[in-house]
């Protein structure tokens, strides 16, 4: 791979991935739905060495026209990496129409990638698909274990199936990627572990479910590395999981975080109900990724926690709240 086209490049993971590619002398065309000046300064820095194009997925069919005008050459070894996905209020909201639009837009992106001569197309899914695989076996008349990501993950699964068929018909290399929970600075989502870390910093009460469910965490840097290795060495028609290789029960992650940032508040496990599917440790296996690409995570959970901790402390509103709580 000498070049890459990355959609969703202004996102938390997308911006980090673009920077990772640029640092390895990969020429990147980064696509995003925001004007460059409207991107957060933290992410603009990561995109500074890429060729940035303000092009939303609704207009992805216009990409060949842009290439013709600017002279950005795809070449014979360009990977199309599709990270873009959108909801109405949140990435994974319950708006069915918005989520399903992503399916058709992903298919259109594949067609465009084939038209302009990309060597392979890589689509990113979500960890929530592992839950949804089990949801689909439930009788919805009797069971209620459906989380707020279910429409999002069903749409991801629909996109995957559609792309597998279309890629086969076009004779194009297609790889599907899933990943564990990604942690790092500048995450703008209300993920459980980030919220827990904020509670520790502020000295809030610590009330949780039992935390017995298995979970897996990967650093933002290791996620970007996994993506890169898949682009370089991944095998066509494979599905890879990018993770830590060492999933643990969620309670253990909280306890390890507390050891780094003790707040003095008691950790109260089991006071909140947990009504969802329990995943097996094998769900988070990185065996095929390691086998095919040599992938091995480089950052420990503690290192990732400390990095996020320092970032959160640097935010003025949170700093103010921390001082007021002491």
Coordinates of C-alpha atoms in Angstrom, one line a residue:
X1 CA 0.0 0.0 0.0
X2 CA 1.4 3.3 -1.1
X3 CA -1.8 5.4 -0.9
X4 CA -5.1 5.3 1.0
X5 CA -8.5 6.9 0.8
X6 CA -10.0 7.2 4.3
X7 CA -13.6 8.1 4.9
X8 CA -14.8 9.3 8.4
X9 CA -11.3 10.9 8.7
X10 CA -12.5 13.6 11.1
X11 CA -13.6 11.1 13.7
X12 CA -11.9 10.0 16.9
X13 CA -10.4 6.9 15.3
X14 CA -10.3 8.2 11.7
X15 CA -8.1 11.2 12.5
X16 CA -5.7 9.0 14.4
X17 CA -5.5 6.4 11.6
X18 CA -4.8 9.1 9.0
X19 CA -1.9 10.4 11.1
X20 CA -0.6 6.8 11.6
X21 CA -0.6 6.3 7.8
X22 CA 1.1 9.6 7.1
X23 CA 3.8 8.8 9.7
X24 CA 4.6 5.7 7.6
X25 CA 4.9 7.7 4.3
X26 CA 1.4 6.6 3.1
X27 CA -0.2 9.3 1.0
X28 CA -3.7 9.8 2.3
X29 CA -6.8 11.4 0.8
X30 CA -8.9 12.0 3.9
X31 CA -12.6 12.5 3.4
X32 CA -14.9 14.2 6.0
X33 CA -18.2 15.9 6.2
X34 CA -16.9 19.1 7.9
X35 CA -15.1 22.0 6.5
X36 CA -11.4 21.8 7.6
X37 CA -11.6 24.9 9.7
X38 CA -14.6 23.4 11.6
X39 CA -12.7 20.3 12.7
X40 CA -11.5 20.4 16.3
X41 CA -7.8 21.7 16.6
X42 CA -6.8 18.4 18.2
X43 CA -7.9 16.4 15.1
X44 CA -6.8 19.1 12.6
X45 CA -3.2 18.5 13.7
X46 CA -3.5 14.8 12.9
X47 CA -4.8 15.5 9.4
X48 CA -2.2 18.2 8.6
X49 CA -0.1 15.9 6.3
X50 CA -3.1 14.4 4.4
X51 CA -4.9 15.8 1.4
X52 CA -8.3 16.7 3.0
X53 CA -11.5 16.8 1.1
X54 CA -14.8 18.0 2.5
X55 CA -17.0 15.3 1.0
X56 CA -19.9 13.7 2.9
X57 CA -21.0 10.1 2.2
X58 CA -24.2 11.5 0.6
X59 CA -21.9 12.8 -2.2
X60 CA -19.4 10.0 -2.4
X61 CA -20.4 9.5 -6.0
X62 CA -18.6 12.9 -6.8
X63 CA -15.2 11.5 -5.7
X64 CA -14.1 10.7 -9.3
X65 CA -14.9 14.2 -10.4
X66 CA -12.7 15.6 -7.5
X67 CA -9.8 13.4 -8.5
X68 CA -10.1 14.5 -12.1
X69 CA -10.0 18.2 -11.1
X70 CA -7.1 18.0 -8.6
X71 CA -5.0 15.3 -10.2
X72 CA -4.8 13.2 -7.0
X73 CA -3.8 9.9 -8.5
X74 CA -5.1 6.6 -7.1
X75 CA -2.3 4.5 -8.5
X76 CA -2.1 0.7 -8.6
X77 CA -1.8 0.1 -4.8
X78 CA -4.4 2.3 -3.2
X79 CA -6.7 1.0 -0.3
X80 CA -10.2 2.4 0.3
X81 CA -10.8 2.4 4.0
X82 CA -14.4 3.1 4.9
X83 CA -14.9 4.3 8.5
X84 CA -17.7 6.8 7.8
X85 CA -21.0 6.1 9.5
X86 CA -23.6 8.5 10.8
X87 CA -26.8 8.8 12.8
X88 CA -29.0 11.8 13.5
X89 CA -28.2 12.7 17.1
X90 CA -25.5 10.0 17.7
X91 CA -23.4 7.6 15.7
X92 CA -25.4 4.7 17.0
X93 CA -28.9 6.1 17.6
X94 CA -32.2 4.3 17.0
X95 CA -33.2 6.2 13.9
X96 CA -33.9 3.3 11.5
X97 CA -33.9 5.5 8.3
X98 CA -30.6 7.2 9.2
X99 CA -28.9 4.0 10.0
X100 CA -30.1 2.2 6.8
X101 CA -28.8 5.1 4.7
X102 CA -25.3 4.1 5.8
X103 CA -25.8 0.7 4.1
X104 CA -26.6 2.2 0.7
X105 CA -23.8 4.8 1.1
X106 CA -21.3 2.1 1.9
X107 CA -22.3 0.1 -1.2
X108 CA -21.9 3.3 -3.3
X109 CA -18.5 3.9 -1.8
X110 CA -17.5 0.4 -2.8
X111 CA -18.7 1.0 -6.4
X112 CA -16.7 4.3 -6.5
X113 CA -13.6 2.6 -5.1
X114 CA -13.8 0.0 -7.8
X115 CA -14.4 2.6 -10.5
X116 CA -11.3 4.7 -9.6
X117 CA -9.1 1.6 -9.4
X118 CA -8.5 1.0 -5.7
X119 CA -6.8 -2.3 -4.9
X120 CA -9.0 -3.3 -2.0
X121 CA -11.9 -2.1 0.1
X122 CA -12.0 -2.4 3.9
X123 CA -15.2 -1.8 5.8
X124 CA -15.2 -1.2 9.6
X125 CA -18.0 -2.8 11.7
X126 CA -18.7 -2.6 15.4
X127 CA -18.2 -4.6 18.6
X128 CA -22.0 -4.4 19.0
X129 CA -22.5 -6.9 16.2
X130 CA -21.4 -9.6 18.6
X131 CA -24.4 -8.7 20.8
X132 CA -26.7 -8.6 17.9
X133 CA -25.8 -12.0 16.6
X134 CA -27.2 -13.3 19.9
X135 CA -30.2 -10.9 19.9
X136 CA -31.4 -12.4 16.6
X137 CA -31.7 -15.7 18.4
X138 CA -34.0 -14.3 21.0
X139 CA -37.8 -14.3 21.1
X140 CA -38.6 -10.6 21.3
X141 CA -42.0 -11.4 22.8
X142 CA -40.2 -12.8 25.9
X143 CA -36.8 -11.2 26.0
X144 CA -35.7 -7.6 26.6
X145 CA -31.9 -7.8 26.3
X146 CA -31.6 -5.3 23.6
X147 CA -29.2 -2.3 24.1
X148 CA -29.4 1.1 22.5
X149 CA -27.0 0.2 19.7
X150 CA -29.2 -2.6 18.2
X151 CA -30.4 -0.7 15.1
X152 CA -26.9 0.6 14.5
X153 CA -25.4 -2.8 14.7
X154 CA -28.0 -4.5 12.6
X155 CA -27.3 -1.9 9.9
X156 CA -23.6 -2.6 10.1
X157 CA -24.3 -6.3 9.6
X158 CA -26.6 -5.5 6.6
X159 CA -23.8 -3.3 5.1
X160 CA -21.3 -6.2 5.6
X161 CA -23.5 -8.7 3.8
X162 CA -24.3 -6.3 0.9
X163 CA -20.6 -5.4 0.5
X164 CA -19.5 -9.0 0.5
X165 CA -21.9 -9.8 -2.4
X166 CA -21.1 -6.7 -4.3
X167 CA -17.3 -7.0 -3.9
X168 CA -17.6 -10.6 -5.2
X169 CA -19.5 -9.5 -8.3
X170 CA -17.0 -6.7 -9.0
X171 CA -14.0 -9.0 -8.4
X172 CA -12.6 -6.6 -5.8
X173 CA -10.7 -7.5 -2.6
X174 CA -12.9 -7.0 0.4
X175 CA -12.0 -7.2 4.1
X176 CA -14.2 -6.6 7.2
X177 CA -12.9 -5.3 10.5
X178 CA -14.3 -5.4 14.0
X179 CA -12.6 -3.9 17.0
X180 CA -12.9 -3.9 20.8
X181 CA -13.6 -0.7 22.8
X182 CA -11.1 1.9 21.7
X183 CA -9.7 4.3 24.4
X184 CA -7.6 7.4 23.9
X185 CA -7.6 11.2 24.1
X186 CA -10.3 13.2 22.4
X187 CA -13.0 10.6 22.4
X188 CA -16.3 12.5 22.2
X189 CA -18.5 9.6 23.0
X190 CA -20.0 8.8 26.5
X191 CA -18.3 5.4 26.8
X192 CA -18.6 3.6 30.1
X193 CA -14.9 3.6 31.0
X194 CA -14.3 7.2 30.0
X195 CA -17.3 8.3 32.1
X196 CA -16.0 6.2 35.0
X197 CA -12.6 7.9 34.8
X198 CA -14.4 11.3 34.8
X199 CA -16.2 10.2 37.9
X200 CA -13.0 9.2 39.6
X201 CA -11.4 12.6 38.7
X202 CA -14.4 14.5 40.1
X203 CA -14.9 12.3 43.2
X204 CA -18.4 11.2 42.2
X205 CA -20.2 8.2 43.6
X206 CA -19.2 4.9 42.0
X207 CA -22.3 2.8 41.5
X208 CA -22.1 -0.1 38.9
X209 CA -23.7 -3.3 37.8
X210 CA -21.9 -6.5 38.9
X211 CA -19.4 -6.0 36.1
X212 CA -19.3 -9.8 35.5
X213 CA -19.6 -9.4 31.7
X214 CA -16.5 -9.9 29.6
X215 CA -15.1 -6.8 27.8
X216 CA -12.0 -5.8 25.9
X217 CA -10.2 -2.5 25.6
X218 CA -7.6 -1.4 23.1
X219 CA -5.6 1.8 22.9
X220 CA -6.2 4.2 20.0
X221 CA -2.6 3.8 18.8
X222 CA -2.9 0.0 18.7
X223 CA -6.2 0.2 16.9
X224 CA -4.6 2.4 14.2
X225 CA -1.7 -0.1 14.0
X226 CA -4.2 -3.0 13.5
X227 CA -5.9 -1.2 10.7
X228 CA -2.6 -0.5 9.0
X229 CA -1.5 -4.1 9.2
X230 CA -4.8 -5.2 7.8
X231 CA -4.4 -2.8 4.9
X232 CA -0.9 -4.2 4.2
X233 CA -1.2 -7.9 5.0
X234 CA -4.8 -8.8 5.5
X235 CA -6.3 -11.5 3.3
X236 CA -9.2 -10.9 1.0
X237 CA -12.6 -12.1 2.2
X238 CA -11.4 -12.3 5.9
X239 CA -12.9 -10.8 9.0
X240 CA -10.5 -9.5 11.6
X241 CA -11.0 -8.4 15.2
X242 CA -8.6 -5.7 16.5
X243 CA -8.3 -6.0 20.2
X244 CA -6.0 -6.5 23.2
X245 CA -5.9 -10.3 23.1
X246 CA -6.6 -10.3 26.8
X247 CA -10.3 -9.7 27.5
X248 CA -11.4 -9.4 31.1
X249 CA -14.5 -8.9 33.1
X250 CA -15.6 -5.3 33.1
X251 CA -15.3 -5.1 36.9
X252 CA -11.6 -5.8 36.6
X253 CA -11.1 -2.9 34.2
X254 CA -12.8 -0.6 36.7
X255 CA -10.7 -1.9 39.5
X256 CA -7.5 -1.4 37.5
X257 CA -8.5 2.1 36.7
X258 CA -9.3 2.9 40.3
X259 CA -5.8 1.6 41.3
X260 CA -4.4 4.3 39.0
X261 CA -6.8 7.1 40.0
X262 CA -8.2 6.4 43.5
X263 CA -10.9 8.8 44.4
X264 CA -11.6 7.7 48.0
X265 CA -15.2 6.7 47.1
X266 CA -16.2 3.1 47.5
X267 CA -16.7 1.1 44.4
X268 CA -20.3 -0.3 44.7
X269 CA -20.7 -3.2 42.3
X270 CA -24.1 -4.9 41.8
X271 CA -26.4 -2.0 42.7
X272 CA -27.3 -1.3 39.0
X273 CA -29.2 -3.9 37.0
X274 CA -27.5 -5.4 33.9
X275 CA -30.0 -6.6 31.3
X276 CA -28.0 -7.6 28.2
X277 CA -26.2 -10.5 26.5
X278 CA -23.0 -11.8 28.1
X279 CA -20.3 -12.3 25.5
X280 CA -17.7 -15.1 25.6
X281 CA -14.0 -14.3 25.9
X282 CA -13.5 -16.0 22.5
X283 CA -15.6 -13.2 20.9
X284 CA -12.6 -10.9 21.3
X285 CA -10.1 -13.2 19.7
X286 CA -7.3 -11.6 17.7
X287 CA -5.9 -15.0 16.6
X288 CA -6.5 -14.6 12.9
X289 CA -5.2 -11.0 12.9
X290 CA -2.0 -12.1 14.6
X291 CA -1.6 -15.1 12.3
X292 CA -2.0 -13.2 9.1
X293 CA -0.4 -9.8 9.9
X294 CA 1.8 -10.3 13.0
X295 CA -0.3 -7.9 15.0
X296 CA 0.6 -7.6 18.7
X297 CA -0.7 -4.8 20.9
X298 CA 2.0 -2.4 22.3
X299 CA 0.2 -0.4 25.0
X300 CA -1.0 -1.8 28.3
X301 CA -4.4 -0.8 29.7
X302 CA -2.7 1.1 32.4
X303 CA -0.7 3.2 29.9
X304 CA -3.9 3.9 27.9
X305 CA -5.7 4.9 31.1
X306 CA -2.9 7.3 32.1
X307 CA -2.8 8.9 28.7
X308 CA -6.6 9.5 28.8
X309 CA -6.4 10.7 32.4
X310 CA -3.8 13.4 31.4
X311 CA -6.0 14.5 28.5
X312 CA -9.1 14.8 30.6
X313 CA -7.2 16.8 33.3
X314 CA -6.2 19.2 30.5
X315 CA -9.8 20.1 29.7
X316 CA -10.7 23.4 31.5
X317 CA -14.3 22.5 32.6
X318 CA -13.2 19.2 34.0
X319 CA -10.2 20.9 35.8
X320 CA -12.6 23.4 37.4
X321 CA -14.9 20.7 38.6
X322 CA -12.0 18.7 40.0
X323 CA -10.7 21.7 42.0
X324 CA -14.2 22.5 43.3
X325 CA -14.6 18.9 44.5
X326 CA -11.4 18.9 46.6

